[in-house]
Amino acid sequence: MANDRSRVQSAISGLLPKLEDPDSDIRFMSLSDLAGLLSSPSSVYIGSDTHTSAKIIDGLLRVLNDSHGEVQNQALKCMGPLALRVPPDILPPLIDKLSNLQPNSSDVSSNMRDTALRSLVAALPQPQSGGAPAHEAQTSYGAISKVLIPRLIGRIVLPNQKAQQKVPLGMLEMDKNRSYSADAVDLSIEVVRCFGSMLQAPELGALSESVMKIVENPTAGSVVKKRALAAIGVVAVYFDEEQLSHFVSSLIEGLRNVHLTVIHRRYLIATIGALAKSTPSKFGPYIKTLAPFVLSPVGKQEFEESQDDSDDSREPDTEVDELRETALTALEGLAGSCGTEMQSFTAELVEAALRYLRYDPNMALAADDEEMGGTQDSGSEDGVTSATEEDDDDEFADLDESGESDGDDVSWKVRRCASKLLYTTVVGSLGVENSTLYGQIAPALISRITREREENVKVEVLATLSGLIRKNTDAAGNIGSPTSTFDASLSGSRKRRRQDSDAGLEYIELGGTPFSKPSPPIVPVSPTPGPQADLAALIPRIVQALVTLWKKATVSLKQGAVILLKYLALSRNGALSRHLQQIEDPIADALKTSTSGSTSASATSATSTTASTLQLEALSLISAVTETNPANSLLPFLMALIPAVASTVKGKNFKVSGGALATIEQMIKALTPPRLPSTDKDHAMQLNKLSEVIVEKVSDNNADLEVRHRAIQVFGVLIARTSSTQLLSSEKRTNGLEIISERLKNETTRLPSARAVATIAPFIKSPSDVSASWVRKVSLDLGAQLRKADRALRGSSLDALRGIGINPITAALLDQRTIQELSNMLLPLLTANDFHLLTPALVILARIIPYNAKKLVNDDMVAAFSAIVVTNITGAPLQAFLLVVRVVGEQGVGAPLMQKLLGVGVSGDSTVVGKAIGTLTVFGGSSVGVGVKEFQSELDKAEDAPRQCLALSILGEIGFRMGPTSPLSPTIFTKSMAADSDKVRLTAAVALGSAGASNIRDYLPVILKGLGRSANEDYLLLHSLREILQHPEKVAQDVAPFANDLWQKIFTTSESEDNRAVGAECVGRLSLIEPATYIPQLQTSLHDPKPLMRGTVMIAFRYTLADTSESYTSLLKNNIVPFLSSMLKDTDIGNRRLAITTLNSAIHNKPNLILPELNRFLPTVMTDSHIKPELIRVVSYGPFKMDVDDGLDLRKSCYETFYALLELPSTIGLPLSSIVDRLVAGVTDDHDIRTLSNLLLIRLSSTIASDEVRRRLTHVADKFKSVLSTKAKDTAVKQEIERLQDANNSVIRTTLELEGKFGNGGEGAEMMGWKQYLEWLRRDFGTQVIQMEQATR
């Protein structure tokens, strides 16, 4: 260590004289070496070596005035490392010397002083949130407070500070020679950004006063004023309530000044906008007072007055237009950041925005203005919004005094800001009425599409109209494929379906064949009265306006028009069916590789990228139109566009080619049954053209791999959909099947090929569709893939084999050798280690075993089956296993399996073994060698509990399978319910219910008779009832005569805490037998004085919500709102948690009934999501004390409800602003709440609510910092350390997601905290960040 120090000391001593060398190259290289030495750990000694530090500082100060810019820049790079090495007592003199640094010649940059100071401040140790500032940070702040802030202000600020000498003119004050310095303002921003939390109130006040002087000075330039506004936003973040109130009062006083100039007024209004964006939560209470001042410049009165003045002068006032532009921008910030507080001003906002959306004074001066071209901007990457470069980089770009287009005319900027304000108003949380949206806003936007002259404004108009249509589409829940409704119902049915042993084969097949989803005919949907009908009435005008616009549109405008048409297509089925001919030519034009309207033939790369993006959007539009319109109206549209789409597939851009193939897939579905009821030669000709294009891509080994994968998938769809039709020639079909077979053997294409086979197999309808040799060859190739390590490949291969096995046509083509080999290939998958592979493997075996049962059910297969029952399996795997057992029994080869299962006996899972043996006994009959009597005898003889439980499970399954023909009586089970073992008693109760589900008349009276005898017996019999009622489709008719008695007895027995959960489930399921009778009774019981009973009712009602019948949904329309309202008003905290859980279930199952009335429920959820100190109590555990939060479970339920709401297709009507606030607060809550909050923040950042998340990035950063700054205690156990690490990983992962979406947030003042947090994260958690980035790639 001593040698390293000596080496560094010697090197520094040798470098310092070279800083005065006449050769600039030597000075540059010396500074580079010096920067490296200062960054080296060996230079730490400098912090205690005052002499060396002083020499380094003197040398750097000299080269900062070097005449060569590269040398100066290299000197600046030394300032950061020097800041971490300089001794604490040297830091104030260093800052003082830098503050007094003046250029020694005219060749030296005058801003070097401020830049050097900014580099120094940024590198100093800074305070971190979540704890007291470290000693190093306090030392740094002391130097800045003592020296730098007085130099910025021009006077001593803190009363305890005494000046050693007169303070020079402040850096933020006006210099007679240089006016105000924008670099000095940037320096003040850096000071506040780095040390804002430590700055004292007088310092914050002095800084805000100094920058406001710049804002209010009429001689200050626009650049420095823009930076001053940014500084105000940064300083305001650290204001306390008193300072903010004083600052707002000064703003009000200035705005009320009778001598207020237009320019001064403009910047005061801009200040209000900056405050709203930087501190929305603090600034919100002042909105009511300040909003009228912002609305006034764009109000009706001042507009009419200005019109009178302009009539006299015949020239628009540029300063007034700039004021309006600033006011509209500030209103946009107010509406976006403080939406709740601005709701009372919604009407004024809309009125002002519409007034200035049409504001174009030049139209009165030139009749041909509508034909004039606007300022072009082809840099839009998102296809929706577009702005000039300065707007993207700076929120105060609208304050730039330089004009564009038409000389000094800035009215186009006013119109652009008006359109942006309308966008924020439409998509935000201001609650604009539908009559205003479609009666005023939409017509005005449509009108501007063709009348507007400036491209920037047109792009914003299209974005705003797209947002309005998307809002309508979200409200209708229609975004996505039209098959989404089918998928959702399928998913829902899978979740709600009883997962027991009576599920049929059809259910298992349907639940696991993702590649054979039907594509039913599209039925046009008439617009419902309200927003949809209003939008439908505007569609003809929108389409006509877009077609007219297209003729002279640039790439950016075309892209915005295409996206707008796509949202229209997705608004409802058939929305564009009458306008398809109008949009054919624009879409075909968009698909061209060289788009008309671009800058020139030698287009730049940026323009090429935009053209490709336009092609992708056009392809997406075609897909949307194809998916949402009936075949009869689509055919001419598709015929016209097939050549253009086919040509696009051949392009070099792999993304465009892939998108074109995806569009072709939708075309194929539209041109084939069942979407197209009848076909002709024209359809066949078009499909053959598409086939040639697809085969070319599938066979092209030079094509991008992703494109080939997509082509194989589309090829599979084409072959599948043309089965048993004349649409594809037999020769092409045979060649296509052979191509897929060959690709299945290729390592790079076998996965999409397996998926293609899975798509084709279910559609084979006759032996002529496919050859036996192809089926056998492909089946064996798929079986060979089951040995691969690729999990996705194995899963897709199983799906394909299942499709072949399930389809009787293809299954019949398998020969005995193929079946035997497939059976051997499936055996390794018969393990409970992977249920996702086990279930399809069992289904395939259930299909192929009947073809040669005696040979297939060998010792190896029996051993594999017996190994499965050792593990507790449930749901679909259990259903599939019992299905195979049933098939084995029906084929008469179940004896070896029965012997093996009996050998496993109690060493396996008693429930699984019992169901398997019971199923095999019933369906195997005499061939299995044992019967009911043997198991009855075993039950009577068994003395140990495990054997008794197994016998009961077997008998219960036998009773369920045999139904009324079963020889088993209820007494067989009831006598075991008196056993000493708790497990035996419960197993007997479940078996009683299982057997009774198929024999209600004999079993239910016995259960009814036993209810009420004793608490222990009640608990068991309730489990029996639950088993019976879990088969509603089988038992409803037989249970109805006993329903009233059951209702009363279940309610009575559920008064016990132990019985509540199972009793409530029974009540809920019983209610569904006669909902018209029992649902009102449940509602009445909600007013029971006993909290326990009210909680039982809530749980019961939650179980009823899974019912999907139309009759029950109709009954709930009038009952669900009062039901949930009563629940949420419950005073018991446990019941309120149950109420919110029930609301969560209602959102999942009955969203159409809940969402219109959500405003009646959500305030309670919002309130209960806060941490309530009165619910936190201290509990003593011996010598230890810990806090117990009784409200934690309630808060978790609230956040789960937020999750359910934000999972819905539509977020319209939700108070997104308030929800995002709760999610930000949840980051520092319990681990589970933090996890949900992080997930939802990521999700919202990619939706229409992304602006809400972006505005709160600084607050999110504070919460993230707080979590990451939490350190484990010295006494922390392993679980606590792991939990803390999980919290850090979750925060880092969420940060990277948000950074990927928003970057550093832009240049706005409100983003300073987010930028600072990102820098701190990568500095202090660099290793974890790198690991997380690698893990998520």
PDB file of N, CA, C and O in Angstrom, residues 429-475:
ATOM      1  N   SER A 429     -58.351  11.921 -16.497  1.00  0.00           N
ATOM      2  CA  SER A 429     -59.367  11.575 -15.493  1.00  0.00           C
ATOM      3  C   SER A 429     -60.263  12.765 -15.180  1.00  0.00           C
ATOM      4  O   SER A 429     -60.706  12.932 -14.040  1.00  0.00           O
ATOM      5  N   LEU A 430     -60.535  13.598 -16.184  1.00  0.00           N
ATOM      6  CA  LEU A 430     -61.366  14.779 -15.949  1.00  0.00           C
ATOM      7  C   LEU A 430     -62.849  14.483 -16.055  1.00  0.00           C
ATOM      8  O   LEU A 430     -63.682  15.316 -15.707  1.00  0.00           O
ATOM      9  N   GLY A 431     -63.202  13.313 -16.572  1.00  0.00           N
ATOM     10  CA  GLY A 431     -64.606  12.929 -16.629  1.00  0.00           C
ATOM     11  C   GLY A 431     -65.417  13.748 -17.618  1.00  0.00           C
ATOM     12  O   GLY A 431     -66.497  14.251 -17.275  1.00  0.00           O
ATOM     13  N   VAL A 432     -64.924  13.892 -18.849  1.00  0.00           N
ATOM     14  CA  VAL A 432     -65.663  14.633 -19.865  1.00  0.00           C
ATOM     15  C   VAL A 432     -66.896  13.842 -20.275  1.00  0.00           C
ATOM     16  O   VAL A 432     -66.830  12.637 -20.509  1.00  0.00           O
ATOM     17  N   GLU A 433     -68.020  14.499 -20.383  1.00  0.00           N
ATOM     18  CA  GLU A 433     -69.258  13.826 -20.748  1.00  0.00           C
ATOM     19  C   GLU A 433     -69.222  13.391 -22.207  1.00  0.00           C
ATOM     20  O   GLU A 433     -68.575  13.996 -23.053  1.00  0.00           O
ATOM     21  N   ASN A 434     -69.979  12.309 -22.487  1.00  0.00           N
ATOM     22  CA  ASN A 434     -70.007  11.779 -23.848  1.00  0.00           C
ATOM     23  C   ASN A 434     -70.562  12.791 -24.842  1.00  0.00           C
ATOM     24  O   ASN A 434     -70.129  12.857 -25.994  1.00  0.00           O
ATOM     25  N   SER A 435     -71.541  13.580 -24.417  1.00  0.00           N
ATOM     26  CA  SER A 435     -72.113  14.570 -25.325  1.00  0.00           C
ATOM     27  C   SER A 435     -71.063  15.588 -25.753  1.00  0.00           C
ATOM     28  O   SER A 435     -71.070  16.072 -26.888  1.00  0.00           O
ATOM     29  N   THR A 436     -70.145  15.895 -24.852  1.00  0.00           N
ATOM     30  CA  THR A 436     -69.067  16.821 -25.201  1.00  0.00           C
ATOM     31  C   THR A 436     -68.030  16.141 -26.096  1.00  0.00           C
ATOM     32  O   THR A 436     -67.543  16.737 -27.064  1.00  0.00           O
ATOM     33  N   LEU A 437     -67.703  14.893 -25.771  1.00  0.00           N
ATOM     34  CA  LEU A 437     -66.694  14.174 -26.556  1.00  0.00           C
ATOM     35  C   LEU A 437     -67.113  14.033 -28.010  1.00  0.00           C
ATOM     36  O   LEU A 437     -66.329  14.300 -28.930  1.00  0.00           O
ATOM     37  N   TYR A 438     -68.356  13.593 -28.224  1.00  0.00           N
ATOM     38  CA  TYR A 438     -68.787  13.262 -29.585  1.00  0.00           C
ATOM     39  C   TYR A 438     -69.637  14.347 -30.224  1.00  0.00           C
ATOM     40  O   TYR A 438     -69.871  14.310 -31.431  1.00  0.00           O
ATOM     41  N   GLY A 439     -70.081  15.290 -29.427  1.00  0.00           N
ATOM     42  CA  GLY A 439     -70.860  16.377 -29.986  1.00  0.00           C
ATOM     43  C   GLY A 439     -70.045  17.616 -30.280  1.00  0.00           C
ATOM     44  O   GLY A 439     -70.418  18.421 -31.147  1.00  0.00           O
ATOM     45  N   GLN A 440     -68.916  17.794 -29.571  1.00  0.00           N
ATOM     46  CA  GLN A 440     -68.111  18.994 -29.761  1.00  0.00           C
ATOM     47  C   GLN A 440     -66.661  18.675 -30.146  1.00  0.00           C
ATOM     48  O   GLN A 440     -66.167  19.160 -31.172  1.00  0.00           O
ATOM     49  N   ILE A 441     -66.007  17.859 -29.334  1.00  0.00           N
ATOM     50  CA  ILE A 441     -64.572  17.628 -29.545  1.00  0.00           C
ATOM     51  C   ILE A 441     -64.319  16.863 -30.838  1.00  0.00           C
ATOM     52  O   ILE A 441     -63.518  17.284 -31.679  1.00  0.00           O
ATOM     53  N   ALA A 442     -64.981  15.717 -31.008  1.00  0.00           N
ATOM     54  CA  ALA A 442     -64.729  14.896 -32.198  1.00  0.00           C
ATOM     55  C   ALA A 442     -65.024  15.642 -33.496  1.00  0.00           C
ATOM     56  O   ALA A 442     -64.191  15.623 -34.422  1.00  0.00           O
ATOM     57  N   PRO A 443     -66.169  16.318 -33.638  1.00  0.00           N
ATOM     58  CA  PRO A 443     -66.402  17.048 -34.896  1.00  0.00           C
ATOM     59  C   PRO A 443     -65.345  18.120 -35.166  1.00  0.00           C
ATOM     60  O   PRO A 443     -64.943  18.324 -36.322  1.00  0.00           O
ATOM     61  N   ALA A 444     -64.911  18.797 -34.112  1.00  0.00           N
ATOM     62  CA  ALA A 444     -63.891  19.834 -34.307  1.00  0.00           C
ATOM     63  C   ALA A 444     -62.577  19.212 -34.784  1.00  0.00           C
ATOM     64  O   ALA A 444     -61.900  19.764 -35.670  1.00  0.00           O
ATOM     65  N   LEU A 445     -62.201  18.073 -34.225  1.00  0.00           N
ATOM     66  CA  LEU A 445     -60.966  17.416 -34.644  1.00  0.00           C
ATOM     67  C   LEU A 445     -61.069  16.932 -36.084  1.00  0.00           C
ATOM     68  O   LEU A 445     -60.114  17.065 -36.867  1.00  0.00           O
ATOM     69  N   ILE A 446     -62.203  16.358 -36.440  1.00  0.00           N
ATOM     70  CA  ILE A 446     -62.383  15.877 -37.815  1.00  0.00           C
ATOM     71  C   ILE A 446     -62.263  17.038 -38.799  1.00  0.00           C
ATOM     72  O   ILE A 446     -61.647  16.906 -39.864  1.00  0.00           O
ATOM     73  N   SER A 447     -62.840  18.146 -38.443  1.00  0.00           N
ATOM     74  CA  SER A 447     -62.790  19.318 -39.310  1.00  0.00           C
ATOM     75  C   SER A 447     -61.357  19.776 -39.537  1.00  0.00           C
ATOM     76  O   SER A 447     -60.973  20.166 -40.636  1.00  0.00           O
ATOM     77  N   ARG A 448     -60.514  19.715 -38.478  1.00  0.00           N
ATOM     78  CA  ARG A 448     -59.142  20.214 -38.610  1.00  0.00           C
ATOM     79  C   ARG A 448     -58.263  19.280 -39.441  1.00  0.00           C
ATOM     80  O   ARG A 448     -57.190  19.696 -39.898  1.00  0.00           O
ATOM     81  N   ILE A 449     -58.669  18.028 -39.630  1.00  0.00           N
ATOM     82  CA  ILE A 449     -57.844  17.105 -40.411  1.00  0.00           C
ATOM     83  C   ILE A 449     -57.601  17.648 -41.813  1.00  0.00           C
ATOM     84  O   ILE A 449     -56.490  17.565 -42.356  1.00  0.00           O
ATOM     85  N   THR A 450     -58.632  18.198 -42.407  1.00  0.00           N
ATOM     86  CA  THR A 450     -58.492  18.702 -43.776  1.00  0.00           C
ATOM     87  C   THR A 450     -58.236  20.202 -43.848  1.00  0.00           C
ATOM     88  O   THR A 450     -57.663  20.695 -44.825  1.00  0.00           O
ATOM     89  N   ARG A 451     -58.639  20.941 -42.842  1.00  0.00           N
ATOM     90  CA  ARG A 451     -58.489  22.394 -42.889  1.00  0.00           C
ATOM     91  C   ARG A 451     -57.148  22.875 -42.364  1.00  0.00           C
ATOM     92  O   ARG A 451     -56.712  23.981 -42.679  1.00  0.00           O
ATOM     93  N   GLU A 452     -56.491  22.063 -41.571  1.00  0.00           N
ATOM     94  CA  GLU A 452     -55.228  22.485 -40.965  1.00  0.00           C
ATOM     95  C   GLU A 452     -54.128  22.536 -42.015  1.00  0.00           C
ATOM     96  O   GLU A 452     -54.038  21.692 -42.908  1.00  0.00           O
ATOM     97  N   ARG A 453     -53.239  23.545 -41.895  1.00  0.00           N
ATOM     98  CA  ARG A 453     -52.163  23.744 -42.841  1.00  0.00           C
ATOM     99  C   ARG A 453     -50.838  23.177 -42.360  1.00  0.00           C
ATOM    100  O   ARG A 453     -50.003  22.774 -43.162  1.00  0.00           O
ATOM    101  N   GLU A 454     -50.622  23.173 -41.055  1.00  0.00           N
ATOM    102  CA  GLU A 454     -49.332  22.770 -40.497  1.00  0.00           C
ATOM    103  C   GLU A 454     -49.325  21.282 -40.150  1.00  0.00           C
ATOM    104  O   GLU A 454     -50.245  20.769 -39.507  1.00  0.00           O
ATOM    105  N   GLU A 455     -48.274  20.584 -40.567  1.00  0.00           N
ATOM    106  CA  GLU A 455     -48.204  19.144 -40.324  1.00  0.00           C
ATOM    107  C   GLU A 455     -48.128  18.816 -38.835  1.00  0.00           C
ATOM    108  O   GLU A 455     -48.749  17.860 -38.371  1.00  0.00           O
ATOM    109  N   ASN A 456     -47.345  19.596 -38.083  1.00  0.00           N
ATOM    110  CA  ASN A 456     -47.242  19.328 -36.643  1.00  0.00           C
ATOM    111  C   ASN A 456     -48.611  19.329 -35.976  1.00  0.00           C
ATOM    112  O   ASN A 456     -48.900  18.511 -35.108  1.00  0.00           O
ATOM    113  N   VAL A 457     -49.444  20.260 -36.377  1.00  0.00           N
ATOM    114  CA  VAL A 457     -50.776  20.341 -35.794  1.00  0.00           C
ATOM    115  C   VAL A 457     -51.624  19.161 -36.255  1.00  0.00           C
ATOM    116  O   VAL A 457     -52.369  18.566 -35.472  1.00  0.00           O
ATOM    117  N   LYS A 458     -51.517  18.793 -37.495  1.00  0.00           N
ATOM    118  CA  LYS A 458     -52.291  17.658 -38.006  1.00  0.00           C
ATOM    119  C   LYS A 458     -51.951  16.372 -37.261  1.00  0.00           C
ATOM    120  O   LYS A 458     -52.826  15.567 -36.936  1.00  0.00           O
ATOM    121  N   VAL A 459     -50.665  16.184 -37.017  1.00  0.00           N
ATOM    122  CA  VAL A 459     -50.244  14.970 -36.303  1.00  0.00           C
ATOM    123  C   VAL A 459     -50.864  14.940 -34.907  1.00  0.00           C
ATOM    124  O   VAL A 459     -51.348  13.899 -34.441  1.00  0.00           O
ATOM    125  N   GLU A 460     -50.862  16.085 -34.224  1.00  0.00           N
ATOM    126  CA  GLU A 460     -51.465  16.141 -32.893  1.00  0.00           C
ATOM    127  C   GLU A 460     -52.981  15.925 -32.962  1.00  0.00           C
ATOM    128  O   GLU A 460     -53.567  15.278 -32.089  1.00  0.00           O
ATOM    129  N   VAL A 461     -53.618  16.447 -34.001  1.00  0.00           N
ATOM    130  CA  VAL A 461     -55.063  16.252 -34.161  1.00  0.00           C
ATOM    131  C   VAL A 461     -55.376  14.769 -34.339  1.00  0.00           C
ATOM    132  O   VAL A 461     -56.311  14.235 -33.725  1.00  0.00           O
ATOM    133  N   LEU A 462     -54.602  14.096 -35.184  1.00  0.00           N
ATOM    134  CA  LEU A 462     -54.818  12.667 -35.386  1.00  0.00           C
ATOM    135  C   LEU A 462     -54.580  11.883 -34.091  1.00  0.00           C
ATOM    136  O   LEU A 462     -55.309  10.943 -33.783  1.00  0.00           O
ATOM    137  N   ALA A 463     -53.551  12.280 -33.332  1.00  0.00           N
ATOM    138  CA  ALA A 463     -53.274  11.601 -32.061  1.00  0.00           C
ATOM    139  C   ALA A 463     -54.426  11.790 -31.082  1.00  0.00           C
ATOM    140  O   ALA A 463     -54.821  10.854 -30.384  1.00  0.00           O
ATOM    141  N   THR A 464     -54.970  13.003 -31.036  1.00  0.00           N
ATOM    142  CA  THR A 464     -56.072  13.270 -30.116  1.00  0.00           C
ATOM    143  C   THR A 464     -57.319  12.491 -30.517  1.00  0.00           C
ATOM    144  O   THR A 464     -58.003  11.890 -29.667  1.00  0.00           O
ATOM    145  N   LEU A 465     -57.619  12.461 -31.797  1.00  0.00           N
ATOM    146  CA  LEU A 465     -58.785  11.707 -32.264  1.00  0.00           C
ATOM    147  C   LEU A 465     -58.588  10.206 -32.039  1.00  0.00           C
ATOM    148  O   LEU A 465     -59.536   9.494 -31.676  1.00  0.00           O
ATOM    149  N   SER A 466     -57.370   9.725 -32.210  1.00  0.00           N
ATOM    150  CA  SER A 466     -57.080   8.318 -31.922  1.00  0.00           C
ATOM    151  C   SER A 466     -57.299   8.005 -30.453  1.00  0.00           C
ATOM    152  O   SER A 466     -57.842   6.955 -30.096  1.00  0.00           O
ATOM    153  N   GLY A 467     -56.860   8.932 -29.580  1.00  0.00           N
ATOM    154  CA  GLY A 467     -57.083   8.733 -28.150  1.00  0.00           C
ATOM    155  C   GLY A 467     -58.559   8.687 -27.801  1.00  0.00           C
ATOM    156  O   GLY A 467     -58.996   7.872 -26.974  1.00  0.00           O
ATOM    157  N   LEU A 468     -59.352   9.529 -28.448  1.00  0.00           N
ATOM    158  CA  LEU A 468     -60.790   9.538 -28.186  1.00  0.00           C
ATOM    159  C   LEU A 468     -61.424   8.217 -28.627  1.00  0.00           C
ATOM    160  O   LEU A 468     -62.242   7.631 -27.904  1.00  0.00           O
ATOM    161  N   ILE A 469     -61.046   7.728 -29.809  1.00  0.00           N
ATOM    162  CA  ILE A 469     -61.610   6.467 -30.307  1.00  0.00           C
ATOM    163  C   ILE A 469     -61.138   5.299 -29.458  1.00  0.00           C
ATOM    164  O   ILE A 469     -61.901   4.376 -29.149  1.00  0.00           O
ATOM    165  N   ARG A 470     -59.870   5.344 -29.045  1.00  0.00           N
ATOM    166  CA  ARG A 470     -59.365   4.262 -28.197  1.00  0.00           C
ATOM    167  C   ARG A 470     -60.098   4.236 -26.865  1.00  0.00           C
ATOM    168  O   ARG A 470     -60.380   3.172 -26.319  1.00  0.00           O
ATOM    169  N   LYS A 471     -60.425   5.399 -26.370  1.00  0.00           N
ATOM    170  CA  LYS A 471     -61.194   5.456 -25.126  1.00  0.00           C
ATOM    171  C   LYS A 471     -62.555   4.809 -25.321  1.00  0.00           C
ATOM    172  O   LYS A 471     -63.028   4.051 -24.468  1.00  0.00           O
ATOM    173  N   ASN A 472     -63.194   5.071 -26.438  1.00  0.00           N
ATOM    174  CA  ASN A 472     -64.478   4.446 -26.734  1.00  0.00           C
ATOM    175  C   ASN A 472     -64.326   2.940 -26.862  1.00  0.00           C
ATOM    176  O   ASN A 472     -65.139   2.168 -26.348  1.00  0.00           O
ATOM    177  N   THR A 473     -63.247   2.506 -27.530  1.00  0.00           N
ATOM    178  CA  THR A 473     -63.020   1.081 -27.727  1.00  0.00           C
ATOM    179  C   THR A 473     -62.735   0.383 -26.411  1.00  0.00           C
ATOM    180  O   THR A 473     -63.227  -0.709 -26.138  1.00  0.00           O
ATOM    181  N   ASP A 474     -61.929   1.021 -25.552  1.00  0.00           N
ATOM    182  CA  ASP A 474     -61.653   0.461 -24.228  1.00  0.00           C
ATOM    183  C   ASP A 474     -62.929   0.330 -23.426  1.00  0.00           C
ATOM    184  O   ASP A 474     -63.152  -0.663 -22.735  1.00  0.00           O
ATOM    185  N   ALA A 475     -63.780   1.350 -23.492  1.00  0.00           N
ATOM    186  CA  ALA A 475     -65.026   1.321 -22.728  1.00  0.00           C
ATOM    187  C   ALA A 475     -65.911   0.174 -23.167  1.00  0.00           C
ATOM    188  O   ALA A 475     -66.625  -0.437 -22.363  1.00  0.00           O
TER     189      ALA A 475
END
